Amino acid sequence: MQSRVKALAGGVAVTGLVLAAAACSGSAATNSGSQSTSNSGSSATSVNRPIPGLASCSGGPQGAINYVGDIGGPLARNFNPFSSSANTADVQSFVYEPLLQYSLSKSSSVQPWLAASYKWTKGGKELTFQLRHGITWSDGKPFTSADVVFTFDTLKKFPATNLKGIQFSSVQAAGPYTVKMTFASPEYTQLFYIGTQYIVPQHIWAHISDPSKALNLNPVGTGPYTLTQLTPSNLELTANPHYWLKGLPCIKTVSAPPYYSNTTADLAMEQGDGNWGGLFVSGMSKYTSLPGHKFWNPPTNDVALYPNLTQAPLNSLPLRQAISLALNRSKIEQIGELGEEQVITNRTGVVLPRDQSQLASQYANDNFVYSAAKAKSVLTAAGYKYSSSGTLETPAGKPVTLQIMAPAAFSDWIAAVQEVAGELKAIGIQASVQPTQNAQWVSDMQLGHYQIGINAGTLGPNSFYQYDNWLSSTYSAPIGKIAPTNFERYQSPAANSLINSYLGTNDPKVQQKDMAGLEGIVANDLPVIPLYYATDWGLYVDSSIKGWPSPSNPYQIASSYDTPQNEVVLLHLVSSSS
């Protein structure tokens, strides 16, 4: 199962305790309010490579990547990086690029990309990027600070384009290769979102009346590929001969036809129709028995139930507590993921063992309890009743019924929530599963048009990013308006205060204290109900393509769908015939 939130908003994952420390990328975090990182010697040339290990191919680009993803429907003829509904999102990172890349497999690893360096000043209220020289857009026009300023101004002018929820006061160019951003308060943690925002060319997008609605069928980017075909049945990208990283890419074409479910996507990988995928495989031993077929699936975030907290009965804490108590998480994971993912035992939902250092000592042994009897006791103590037939009723006498929404194409999540529905019957809740076409599932989660749904938490450098996106009012919205990630519409002044404190400091001790407070909110208020950890599924075939990440070469996770980081993987790959 993909980590699918911020498909709603495009997310990623790296380990680490404090983003401020990560933001220094090799320099110690301080409280002086001035931090910087650079890629020495690369700010004035496009020849030097930003990170070691990228591919080399003397004969030019050769071979093809056949990309497999379970997108659940035909390809939309839409290549708009500002659109939340474009199901081409997984491969847009091969055309559009960010200022920074993050290694998802290494703690505190920031990789300057279109920006050669960045620096925080004024106590986290000012961020300056120095851009690389010599980069051109795929149409030959120069890439400059004007493009970066235009991109971020677009996010402010058209809020529907701001898929990452980036907040800033101003952005301006200080010369052709310098960009300064200012903020009303310290915003160290936003570097992750700002740095991974796709940059678009001003000379193209300035003529578009509403960037959120453009189809963008002829995209112009700085990336290693250009779009050469986009139909409902296939998407093809071809190596950009003018890419700023000279000698790259080494793979000539990327083909990404649609697959409607895990089942058809699995079959494509098994039969050799695909050589890079990011999806749940129902028979991993069968898959790995095939020549060259390998995988790497590190856990990075939580799969959880998201209750709609604006509606009865799920706005009732005792009901949420009872639901959590009634769940046999081990069985749910086994039925849904066949033991391929790790059950969440700690009630905080902190990603363990990756983020063990963030877990407050008072919650170290605070684990979920599975007990239908205790669930019933919680309910009756809160005034819930049982009918003569055993149906749970609210204190007002209404039967408790739940519809659990899940994306129809994701067979593992469908199986998991079917088991959830069955287990809730043991405490009198009549629950049913509502399989929903993927695009509709995304829309319904964002708009709040659901009762309870399954989804994966936001990826980020550490577990704070899940909490931020679960709990912050910034990411919420009234029902019928788009909430970027706080789909459950959780509202808590205490949570907002802790989040704002964490965001406003680069002091690890303060951030650790803030995390402890947020962990208590997740454990005790159950704004979401964690089930098991989502892994970043990475499937690949190395018989004809070399350079894949792996536990022994963890330069990046192997996932095909985490953007923009999958670009880094692609730039490591080379055809074995090269």
Short mmCIF file of N, CA and C in Angstrom, two decimals, residues 315-382:
data_model
loop_
_atom_site.label_atom_id
_atom_site.label_comp_id
_atom_site.label_asym_id
_atom_site.label_seq_id
_atom_site.Cartn_x
_atom_site.Cartn_y
_atom_site.Cartn_z
N ASN A 315 -17.85 12.33 16.94
CA ASN A 315 -17.35 13.43 17.76
C ASN A 315 -17.37 13.08 19.24
N SER A 316 -17.80 11.87 19.57
CA SER A 316 -17.85 11.38 20.94
C SER A 316 -16.54 10.64 21.26
N LEU A 317 -15.77 11.17 22.21
CA LEU A 317 -14.51 10.52 22.58
C LEU A 317 -14.73 9.10 23.10
N PRO A 318 -15.73 8.83 23.97
CA PRO A 318 -15.91 7.44 24.41
C PRO A 318 -16.13 6.47 23.25
N LEU A 319 -16.83 6.91 22.21
CA LEU A 319 -17.03 6.02 21.07
C LEU A 319 -15.70 5.73 20.37
N ARG A 320 -14.88 6.77 20.18
CA ARG A 320 -13.58 6.56 19.55
C ARG A 320 -12.70 5.65 20.41
N GLN A 321 -12.76 5.85 21.71
CA GLN A 321 -11.99 4.99 22.61
C GLN A 321 -12.45 3.54 22.49
N ALA A 322 -13.74 3.34 22.42
CA ALA A 322 -14.28 1.98 22.31
C ALA A 322 -13.89 1.34 20.98
N ILE A 323 -13.94 2.11 19.91
CA ILE A 323 -13.53 1.58 18.61
C ILE A 323 -12.08 1.11 18.67
N SER A 324 -11.21 1.93 19.25
CA SER A 324 -9.80 1.56 19.35
C SER A 324 -9.62 0.30 20.18
N LEU A 325 -10.34 0.21 21.30
CA LEU A 325 -10.24 -0.98 22.15
C LEU A 325 -10.74 -2.23 21.46
N ALA A 326 -11.68 -2.09 20.54
CA ALA A 326 -12.30 -3.25 19.89
C ALA A 326 -11.45 -3.82 18.76
N LEU A 327 -10.36 -3.15 18.40
CA LEU A 327 -9.60 -3.54 17.21
C LEU A 327 -8.45 -4.48 17.55
N ASN A 328 -8.45 -5.61 16.87
CA ASN A 328 -7.33 -6.55 16.93
C ASN A 328 -6.36 -6.16 15.82
N ARG A 329 -5.44 -5.27 16.14
CA ARG A 329 -4.58 -4.70 15.11
C ARG A 329 -3.71 -5.73 14.41
N SER A 330 -3.27 -6.72 15.15
CA SER A 330 -2.44 -7.77 14.53
C SER A 330 -3.22 -8.51 13.46
N LYS A 331 -4.47 -8.82 13.74
CA LYS A 331 -5.29 -9.54 12.77
C LYS A 331 -5.64 -8.65 11.58
N ILE A 332 -5.92 -7.37 11.86
CA ILE A 332 -6.24 -6.44 10.77
C ILE A 332 -5.06 -6.33 9.81
N GLU A 333 -3.86 -6.18 10.35
CA GLU A 333 -2.67 -6.07 9.49
C GLU A 333 -2.44 -7.37 8.73
N GLN A 334 -2.60 -8.50 9.40
CA GLN A 334 -2.35 -9.78 8.75
C GLN A 334 -3.32 -10.00 7.59
N ILE A 335 -4.58 -9.66 7.78
CA ILE A 335 -5.58 -9.83 6.72
C ILE A 335 -5.35 -8.83 5.60
N GLY A 336 -5.02 -7.60 5.96
CA GLY A 336 -4.84 -6.58 4.94
C GLY A 336 -3.49 -6.65 4.25
N GLU A 337 -2.42 -6.81 5.02
CA GLU A 337 -1.06 -6.69 4.49
C GLU A 337 -0.26 -7.99 4.55
N LEU A 338 -0.88 -9.08 5.01
CA LEU A 338 -0.25 -10.40 5.03
C LEU A 338 1.07 -10.42 5.78
N GLY A 339 1.14 -9.64 6.86
CA GLY A 339 2.33 -9.62 7.67
C GLY A 339 3.48 -8.81 7.11
N GLU A 340 3.24 -8.07 6.02
CA GLU A 340 4.31 -7.30 5.38
C GLU A 340 4.53 -5.94 6.03
N GLU A 341 3.62 -5.51 6.90
CA GLU A 341 3.78 -4.24 7.58
C GLU A 341 3.74 -4.47 9.09
N GLN A 342 4.23 -3.49 9.84
CA GLN A 342 4.41 -3.65 11.28
C GLN A 342 3.22 -3.07 12.04
N VAL A 343 2.67 -3.85 12.94
CA VAL A 343 1.54 -3.39 13.75
C VAL A 343 1.98 -2.27 14.67
N ILE A 344 1.15 -1.25 14.81
CA ILE A 344 1.42 -0.17 15.76
C ILE A 344 0.96 -0.62 17.14
N THR A 345 1.88 -0.65 18.08
CA THR A 345 1.52 -1.04 19.44
C THR A 345 1.43 0.16 20.37
N ASN A 346 2.25 1.19 20.15
CA ASN A 346 2.27 2.34 21.04
C ASN A 346 1.14 3.30 20.69
N ARG A 347 0.42 3.76 21.70
CA ARG A 347 -0.79 4.56 21.47
C ARG A 347 -0.50 5.94 20.87
N THR A 348 0.75 6.38 20.93
CA THR A 348 1.07 7.69 20.37
C THR A 348 1.11 7.68 18.85
N GLY A 349 1.30 6.51 18.24
CA GLY A 349 1.44 6.44 16.79
C GLY A 349 2.79 6.91 16.28
N VAL A 350 3.74 7.23 17.16
CA VAL A 350 5.08 7.60 16.74
C VAL A 350 5.68 6.46 15.92
N VAL A 351 6.34 6.78 14.82
CA VAL A 351 6.89 5.75 13.93
C VAL A 351 8.10 5.13 14.61
N LEU A 352 7.94 3.88 15.01
CA LEU A 352 8.99 3.15 15.72
C LEU A 352 9.48 1.97 14.88
N PRO A 353 10.78 1.67 14.93
CA PRO A 353 11.79 2.28 15.80
C PRO A 353 12.43 3.55 15.24
N ARG A 354 12.03 3.98 14.04
CA ARG A 354 12.69 5.10 13.40
C ARG A 354 12.78 6.32 14.30
N ASP A 355 11.67 6.68 14.94
CA ASP A 355 11.62 7.92 15.72
C ASP A 355 11.59 7.65 17.22
N GLN A 356 12.30 6.61 17.64
CA GLN A 356 12.34 6.26 19.06
C GLN A 356 12.80 7.43 19.91
N SER A 357 13.73 8.21 19.40
CA SER A 357 14.27 9.34 20.17
C SER A 357 13.22 10.42 20.42
N GLN A 358 12.14 10.42 19.65
CA GLN A 358 11.08 11.42 19.87
C GLN A 358 10.05 10.97 20.90
N LEU A 359 10.01 9.69 21.20
CA LEU A 359 8.97 9.16 22.08
C LEU A 359 9.25 9.55 23.53
N ALA A 360 8.32 10.28 24.15
CA ALA A 360 8.49 10.71 25.54
C ALA A 360 8.50 9.51 26.47
N SER A 361 9.28 9.61 27.52
CA SER A 361 9.46 8.48 28.43
C SER A 361 8.14 8.03 29.05
N GLN A 362 7.23 8.98 29.31
CA GLN A 362 5.96 8.60 29.95
C GLN A 362 5.06 7.77 29.03
N TYR A 363 5.38 7.76 27.72
CA TYR A 363 4.57 6.96 26.80
C TYR A 363 5.33 5.75 26.24
N ALA A 364 6.51 5.50 26.77
CA ALA A 364 7.35 4.43 26.23
C ALA A 364 6.66 3.07 26.28
N ASN A 365 5.86 2.84 27.30
CA ASN A 365 5.17 1.55 27.45
C ASN A 365 3.65 1.71 27.43
N ASP A 366 3.20 2.78 26.83
CA ASP A 366 1.75 3.06 26.76
C ASP A 366 1.20 2.42 25.48
N ASN A 367 0.81 1.18 25.58
CA ASN A 367 0.44 0.41 24.40
C ASN A 367 -1.07 0.22 24.27
N PHE A 368 -1.50 -0.01 23.05
CA PHE A 368 -2.90 -0.29 22.79
C PHE A 368 -3.34 -1.56 23.51
N VAL A 369 -4.57 -1.55 23.98
CA VAL A 369 -5.20 -2.71 24.59
C VAL A 369 -6.31 -3.19 23.67
N TYR A 370 -6.39 -4.51 23.47
CA TYR A 370 -7.46 -5.09 22.67
C TYR A 370 -8.42 -5.80 23.61
N SER A 371 -9.62 -5.23 23.79
CA SER A 371 -10.59 -5.81 24.71
C SER A 371 -11.99 -5.32 24.37
N ALA A 372 -12.80 -6.19 23.81
CA ALA A 372 -14.19 -5.83 23.52
C ALA A 372 -14.96 -5.57 24.81
N ALA A 373 -14.63 -6.32 25.87
CA ALA A 373 -15.31 -6.13 27.15
C ALA A 373 -15.03 -4.73 27.70
N LYS A 374 -13.77 -4.30 27.64
CA LYS A 374 -13.43 -2.97 28.13
C LYS A 374 -14.07 -1.89 27.26
N ALA A 375 -14.16 -2.14 25.96
CA ALA A 375 -14.81 -1.19 25.06
C ALA A 375 -16.27 -1.00 25.46
N LYS A 376 -16.96 -2.08 25.75
CA LYS A 376 -18.36 -1.98 26.15
C LYS A 376 -18.51 -1.24 27.48
N SER A 377 -17.55 -1.46 28.38
CA SER A 377 -17.60 -0.79 29.68
C SER A 377 -17.45 0.73 29.51
N VAL A 378 -16.53 1.14 28.62
CA VAL A 378 -16.35 2.56 28.33
C VAL A 378 -17.64 3.16 27.79
N LEU A 379 -18.30 2.44 26.90
CA LEU A 379 -19.51 2.93 26.26
C LEU A 379 -20.66 3.07 27.26
N THR A 380 -20.88 2.05 28.04
CA THR A 380 -22.00 2.10 28.99
C THR A 380 -21.77 3.16 30.06
N ALA A 381 -20.51 3.36 30.45
CA ALA A 381 -20.20 4.41 31.43
C ALA A 381 -20.49 5.79 30.86
N ALA A 382 -20.43 5.93 29.54
CA ALA A 382 -20.70 7.21 28.89
C ALA A 382 -22.16 7.37 28.50
#
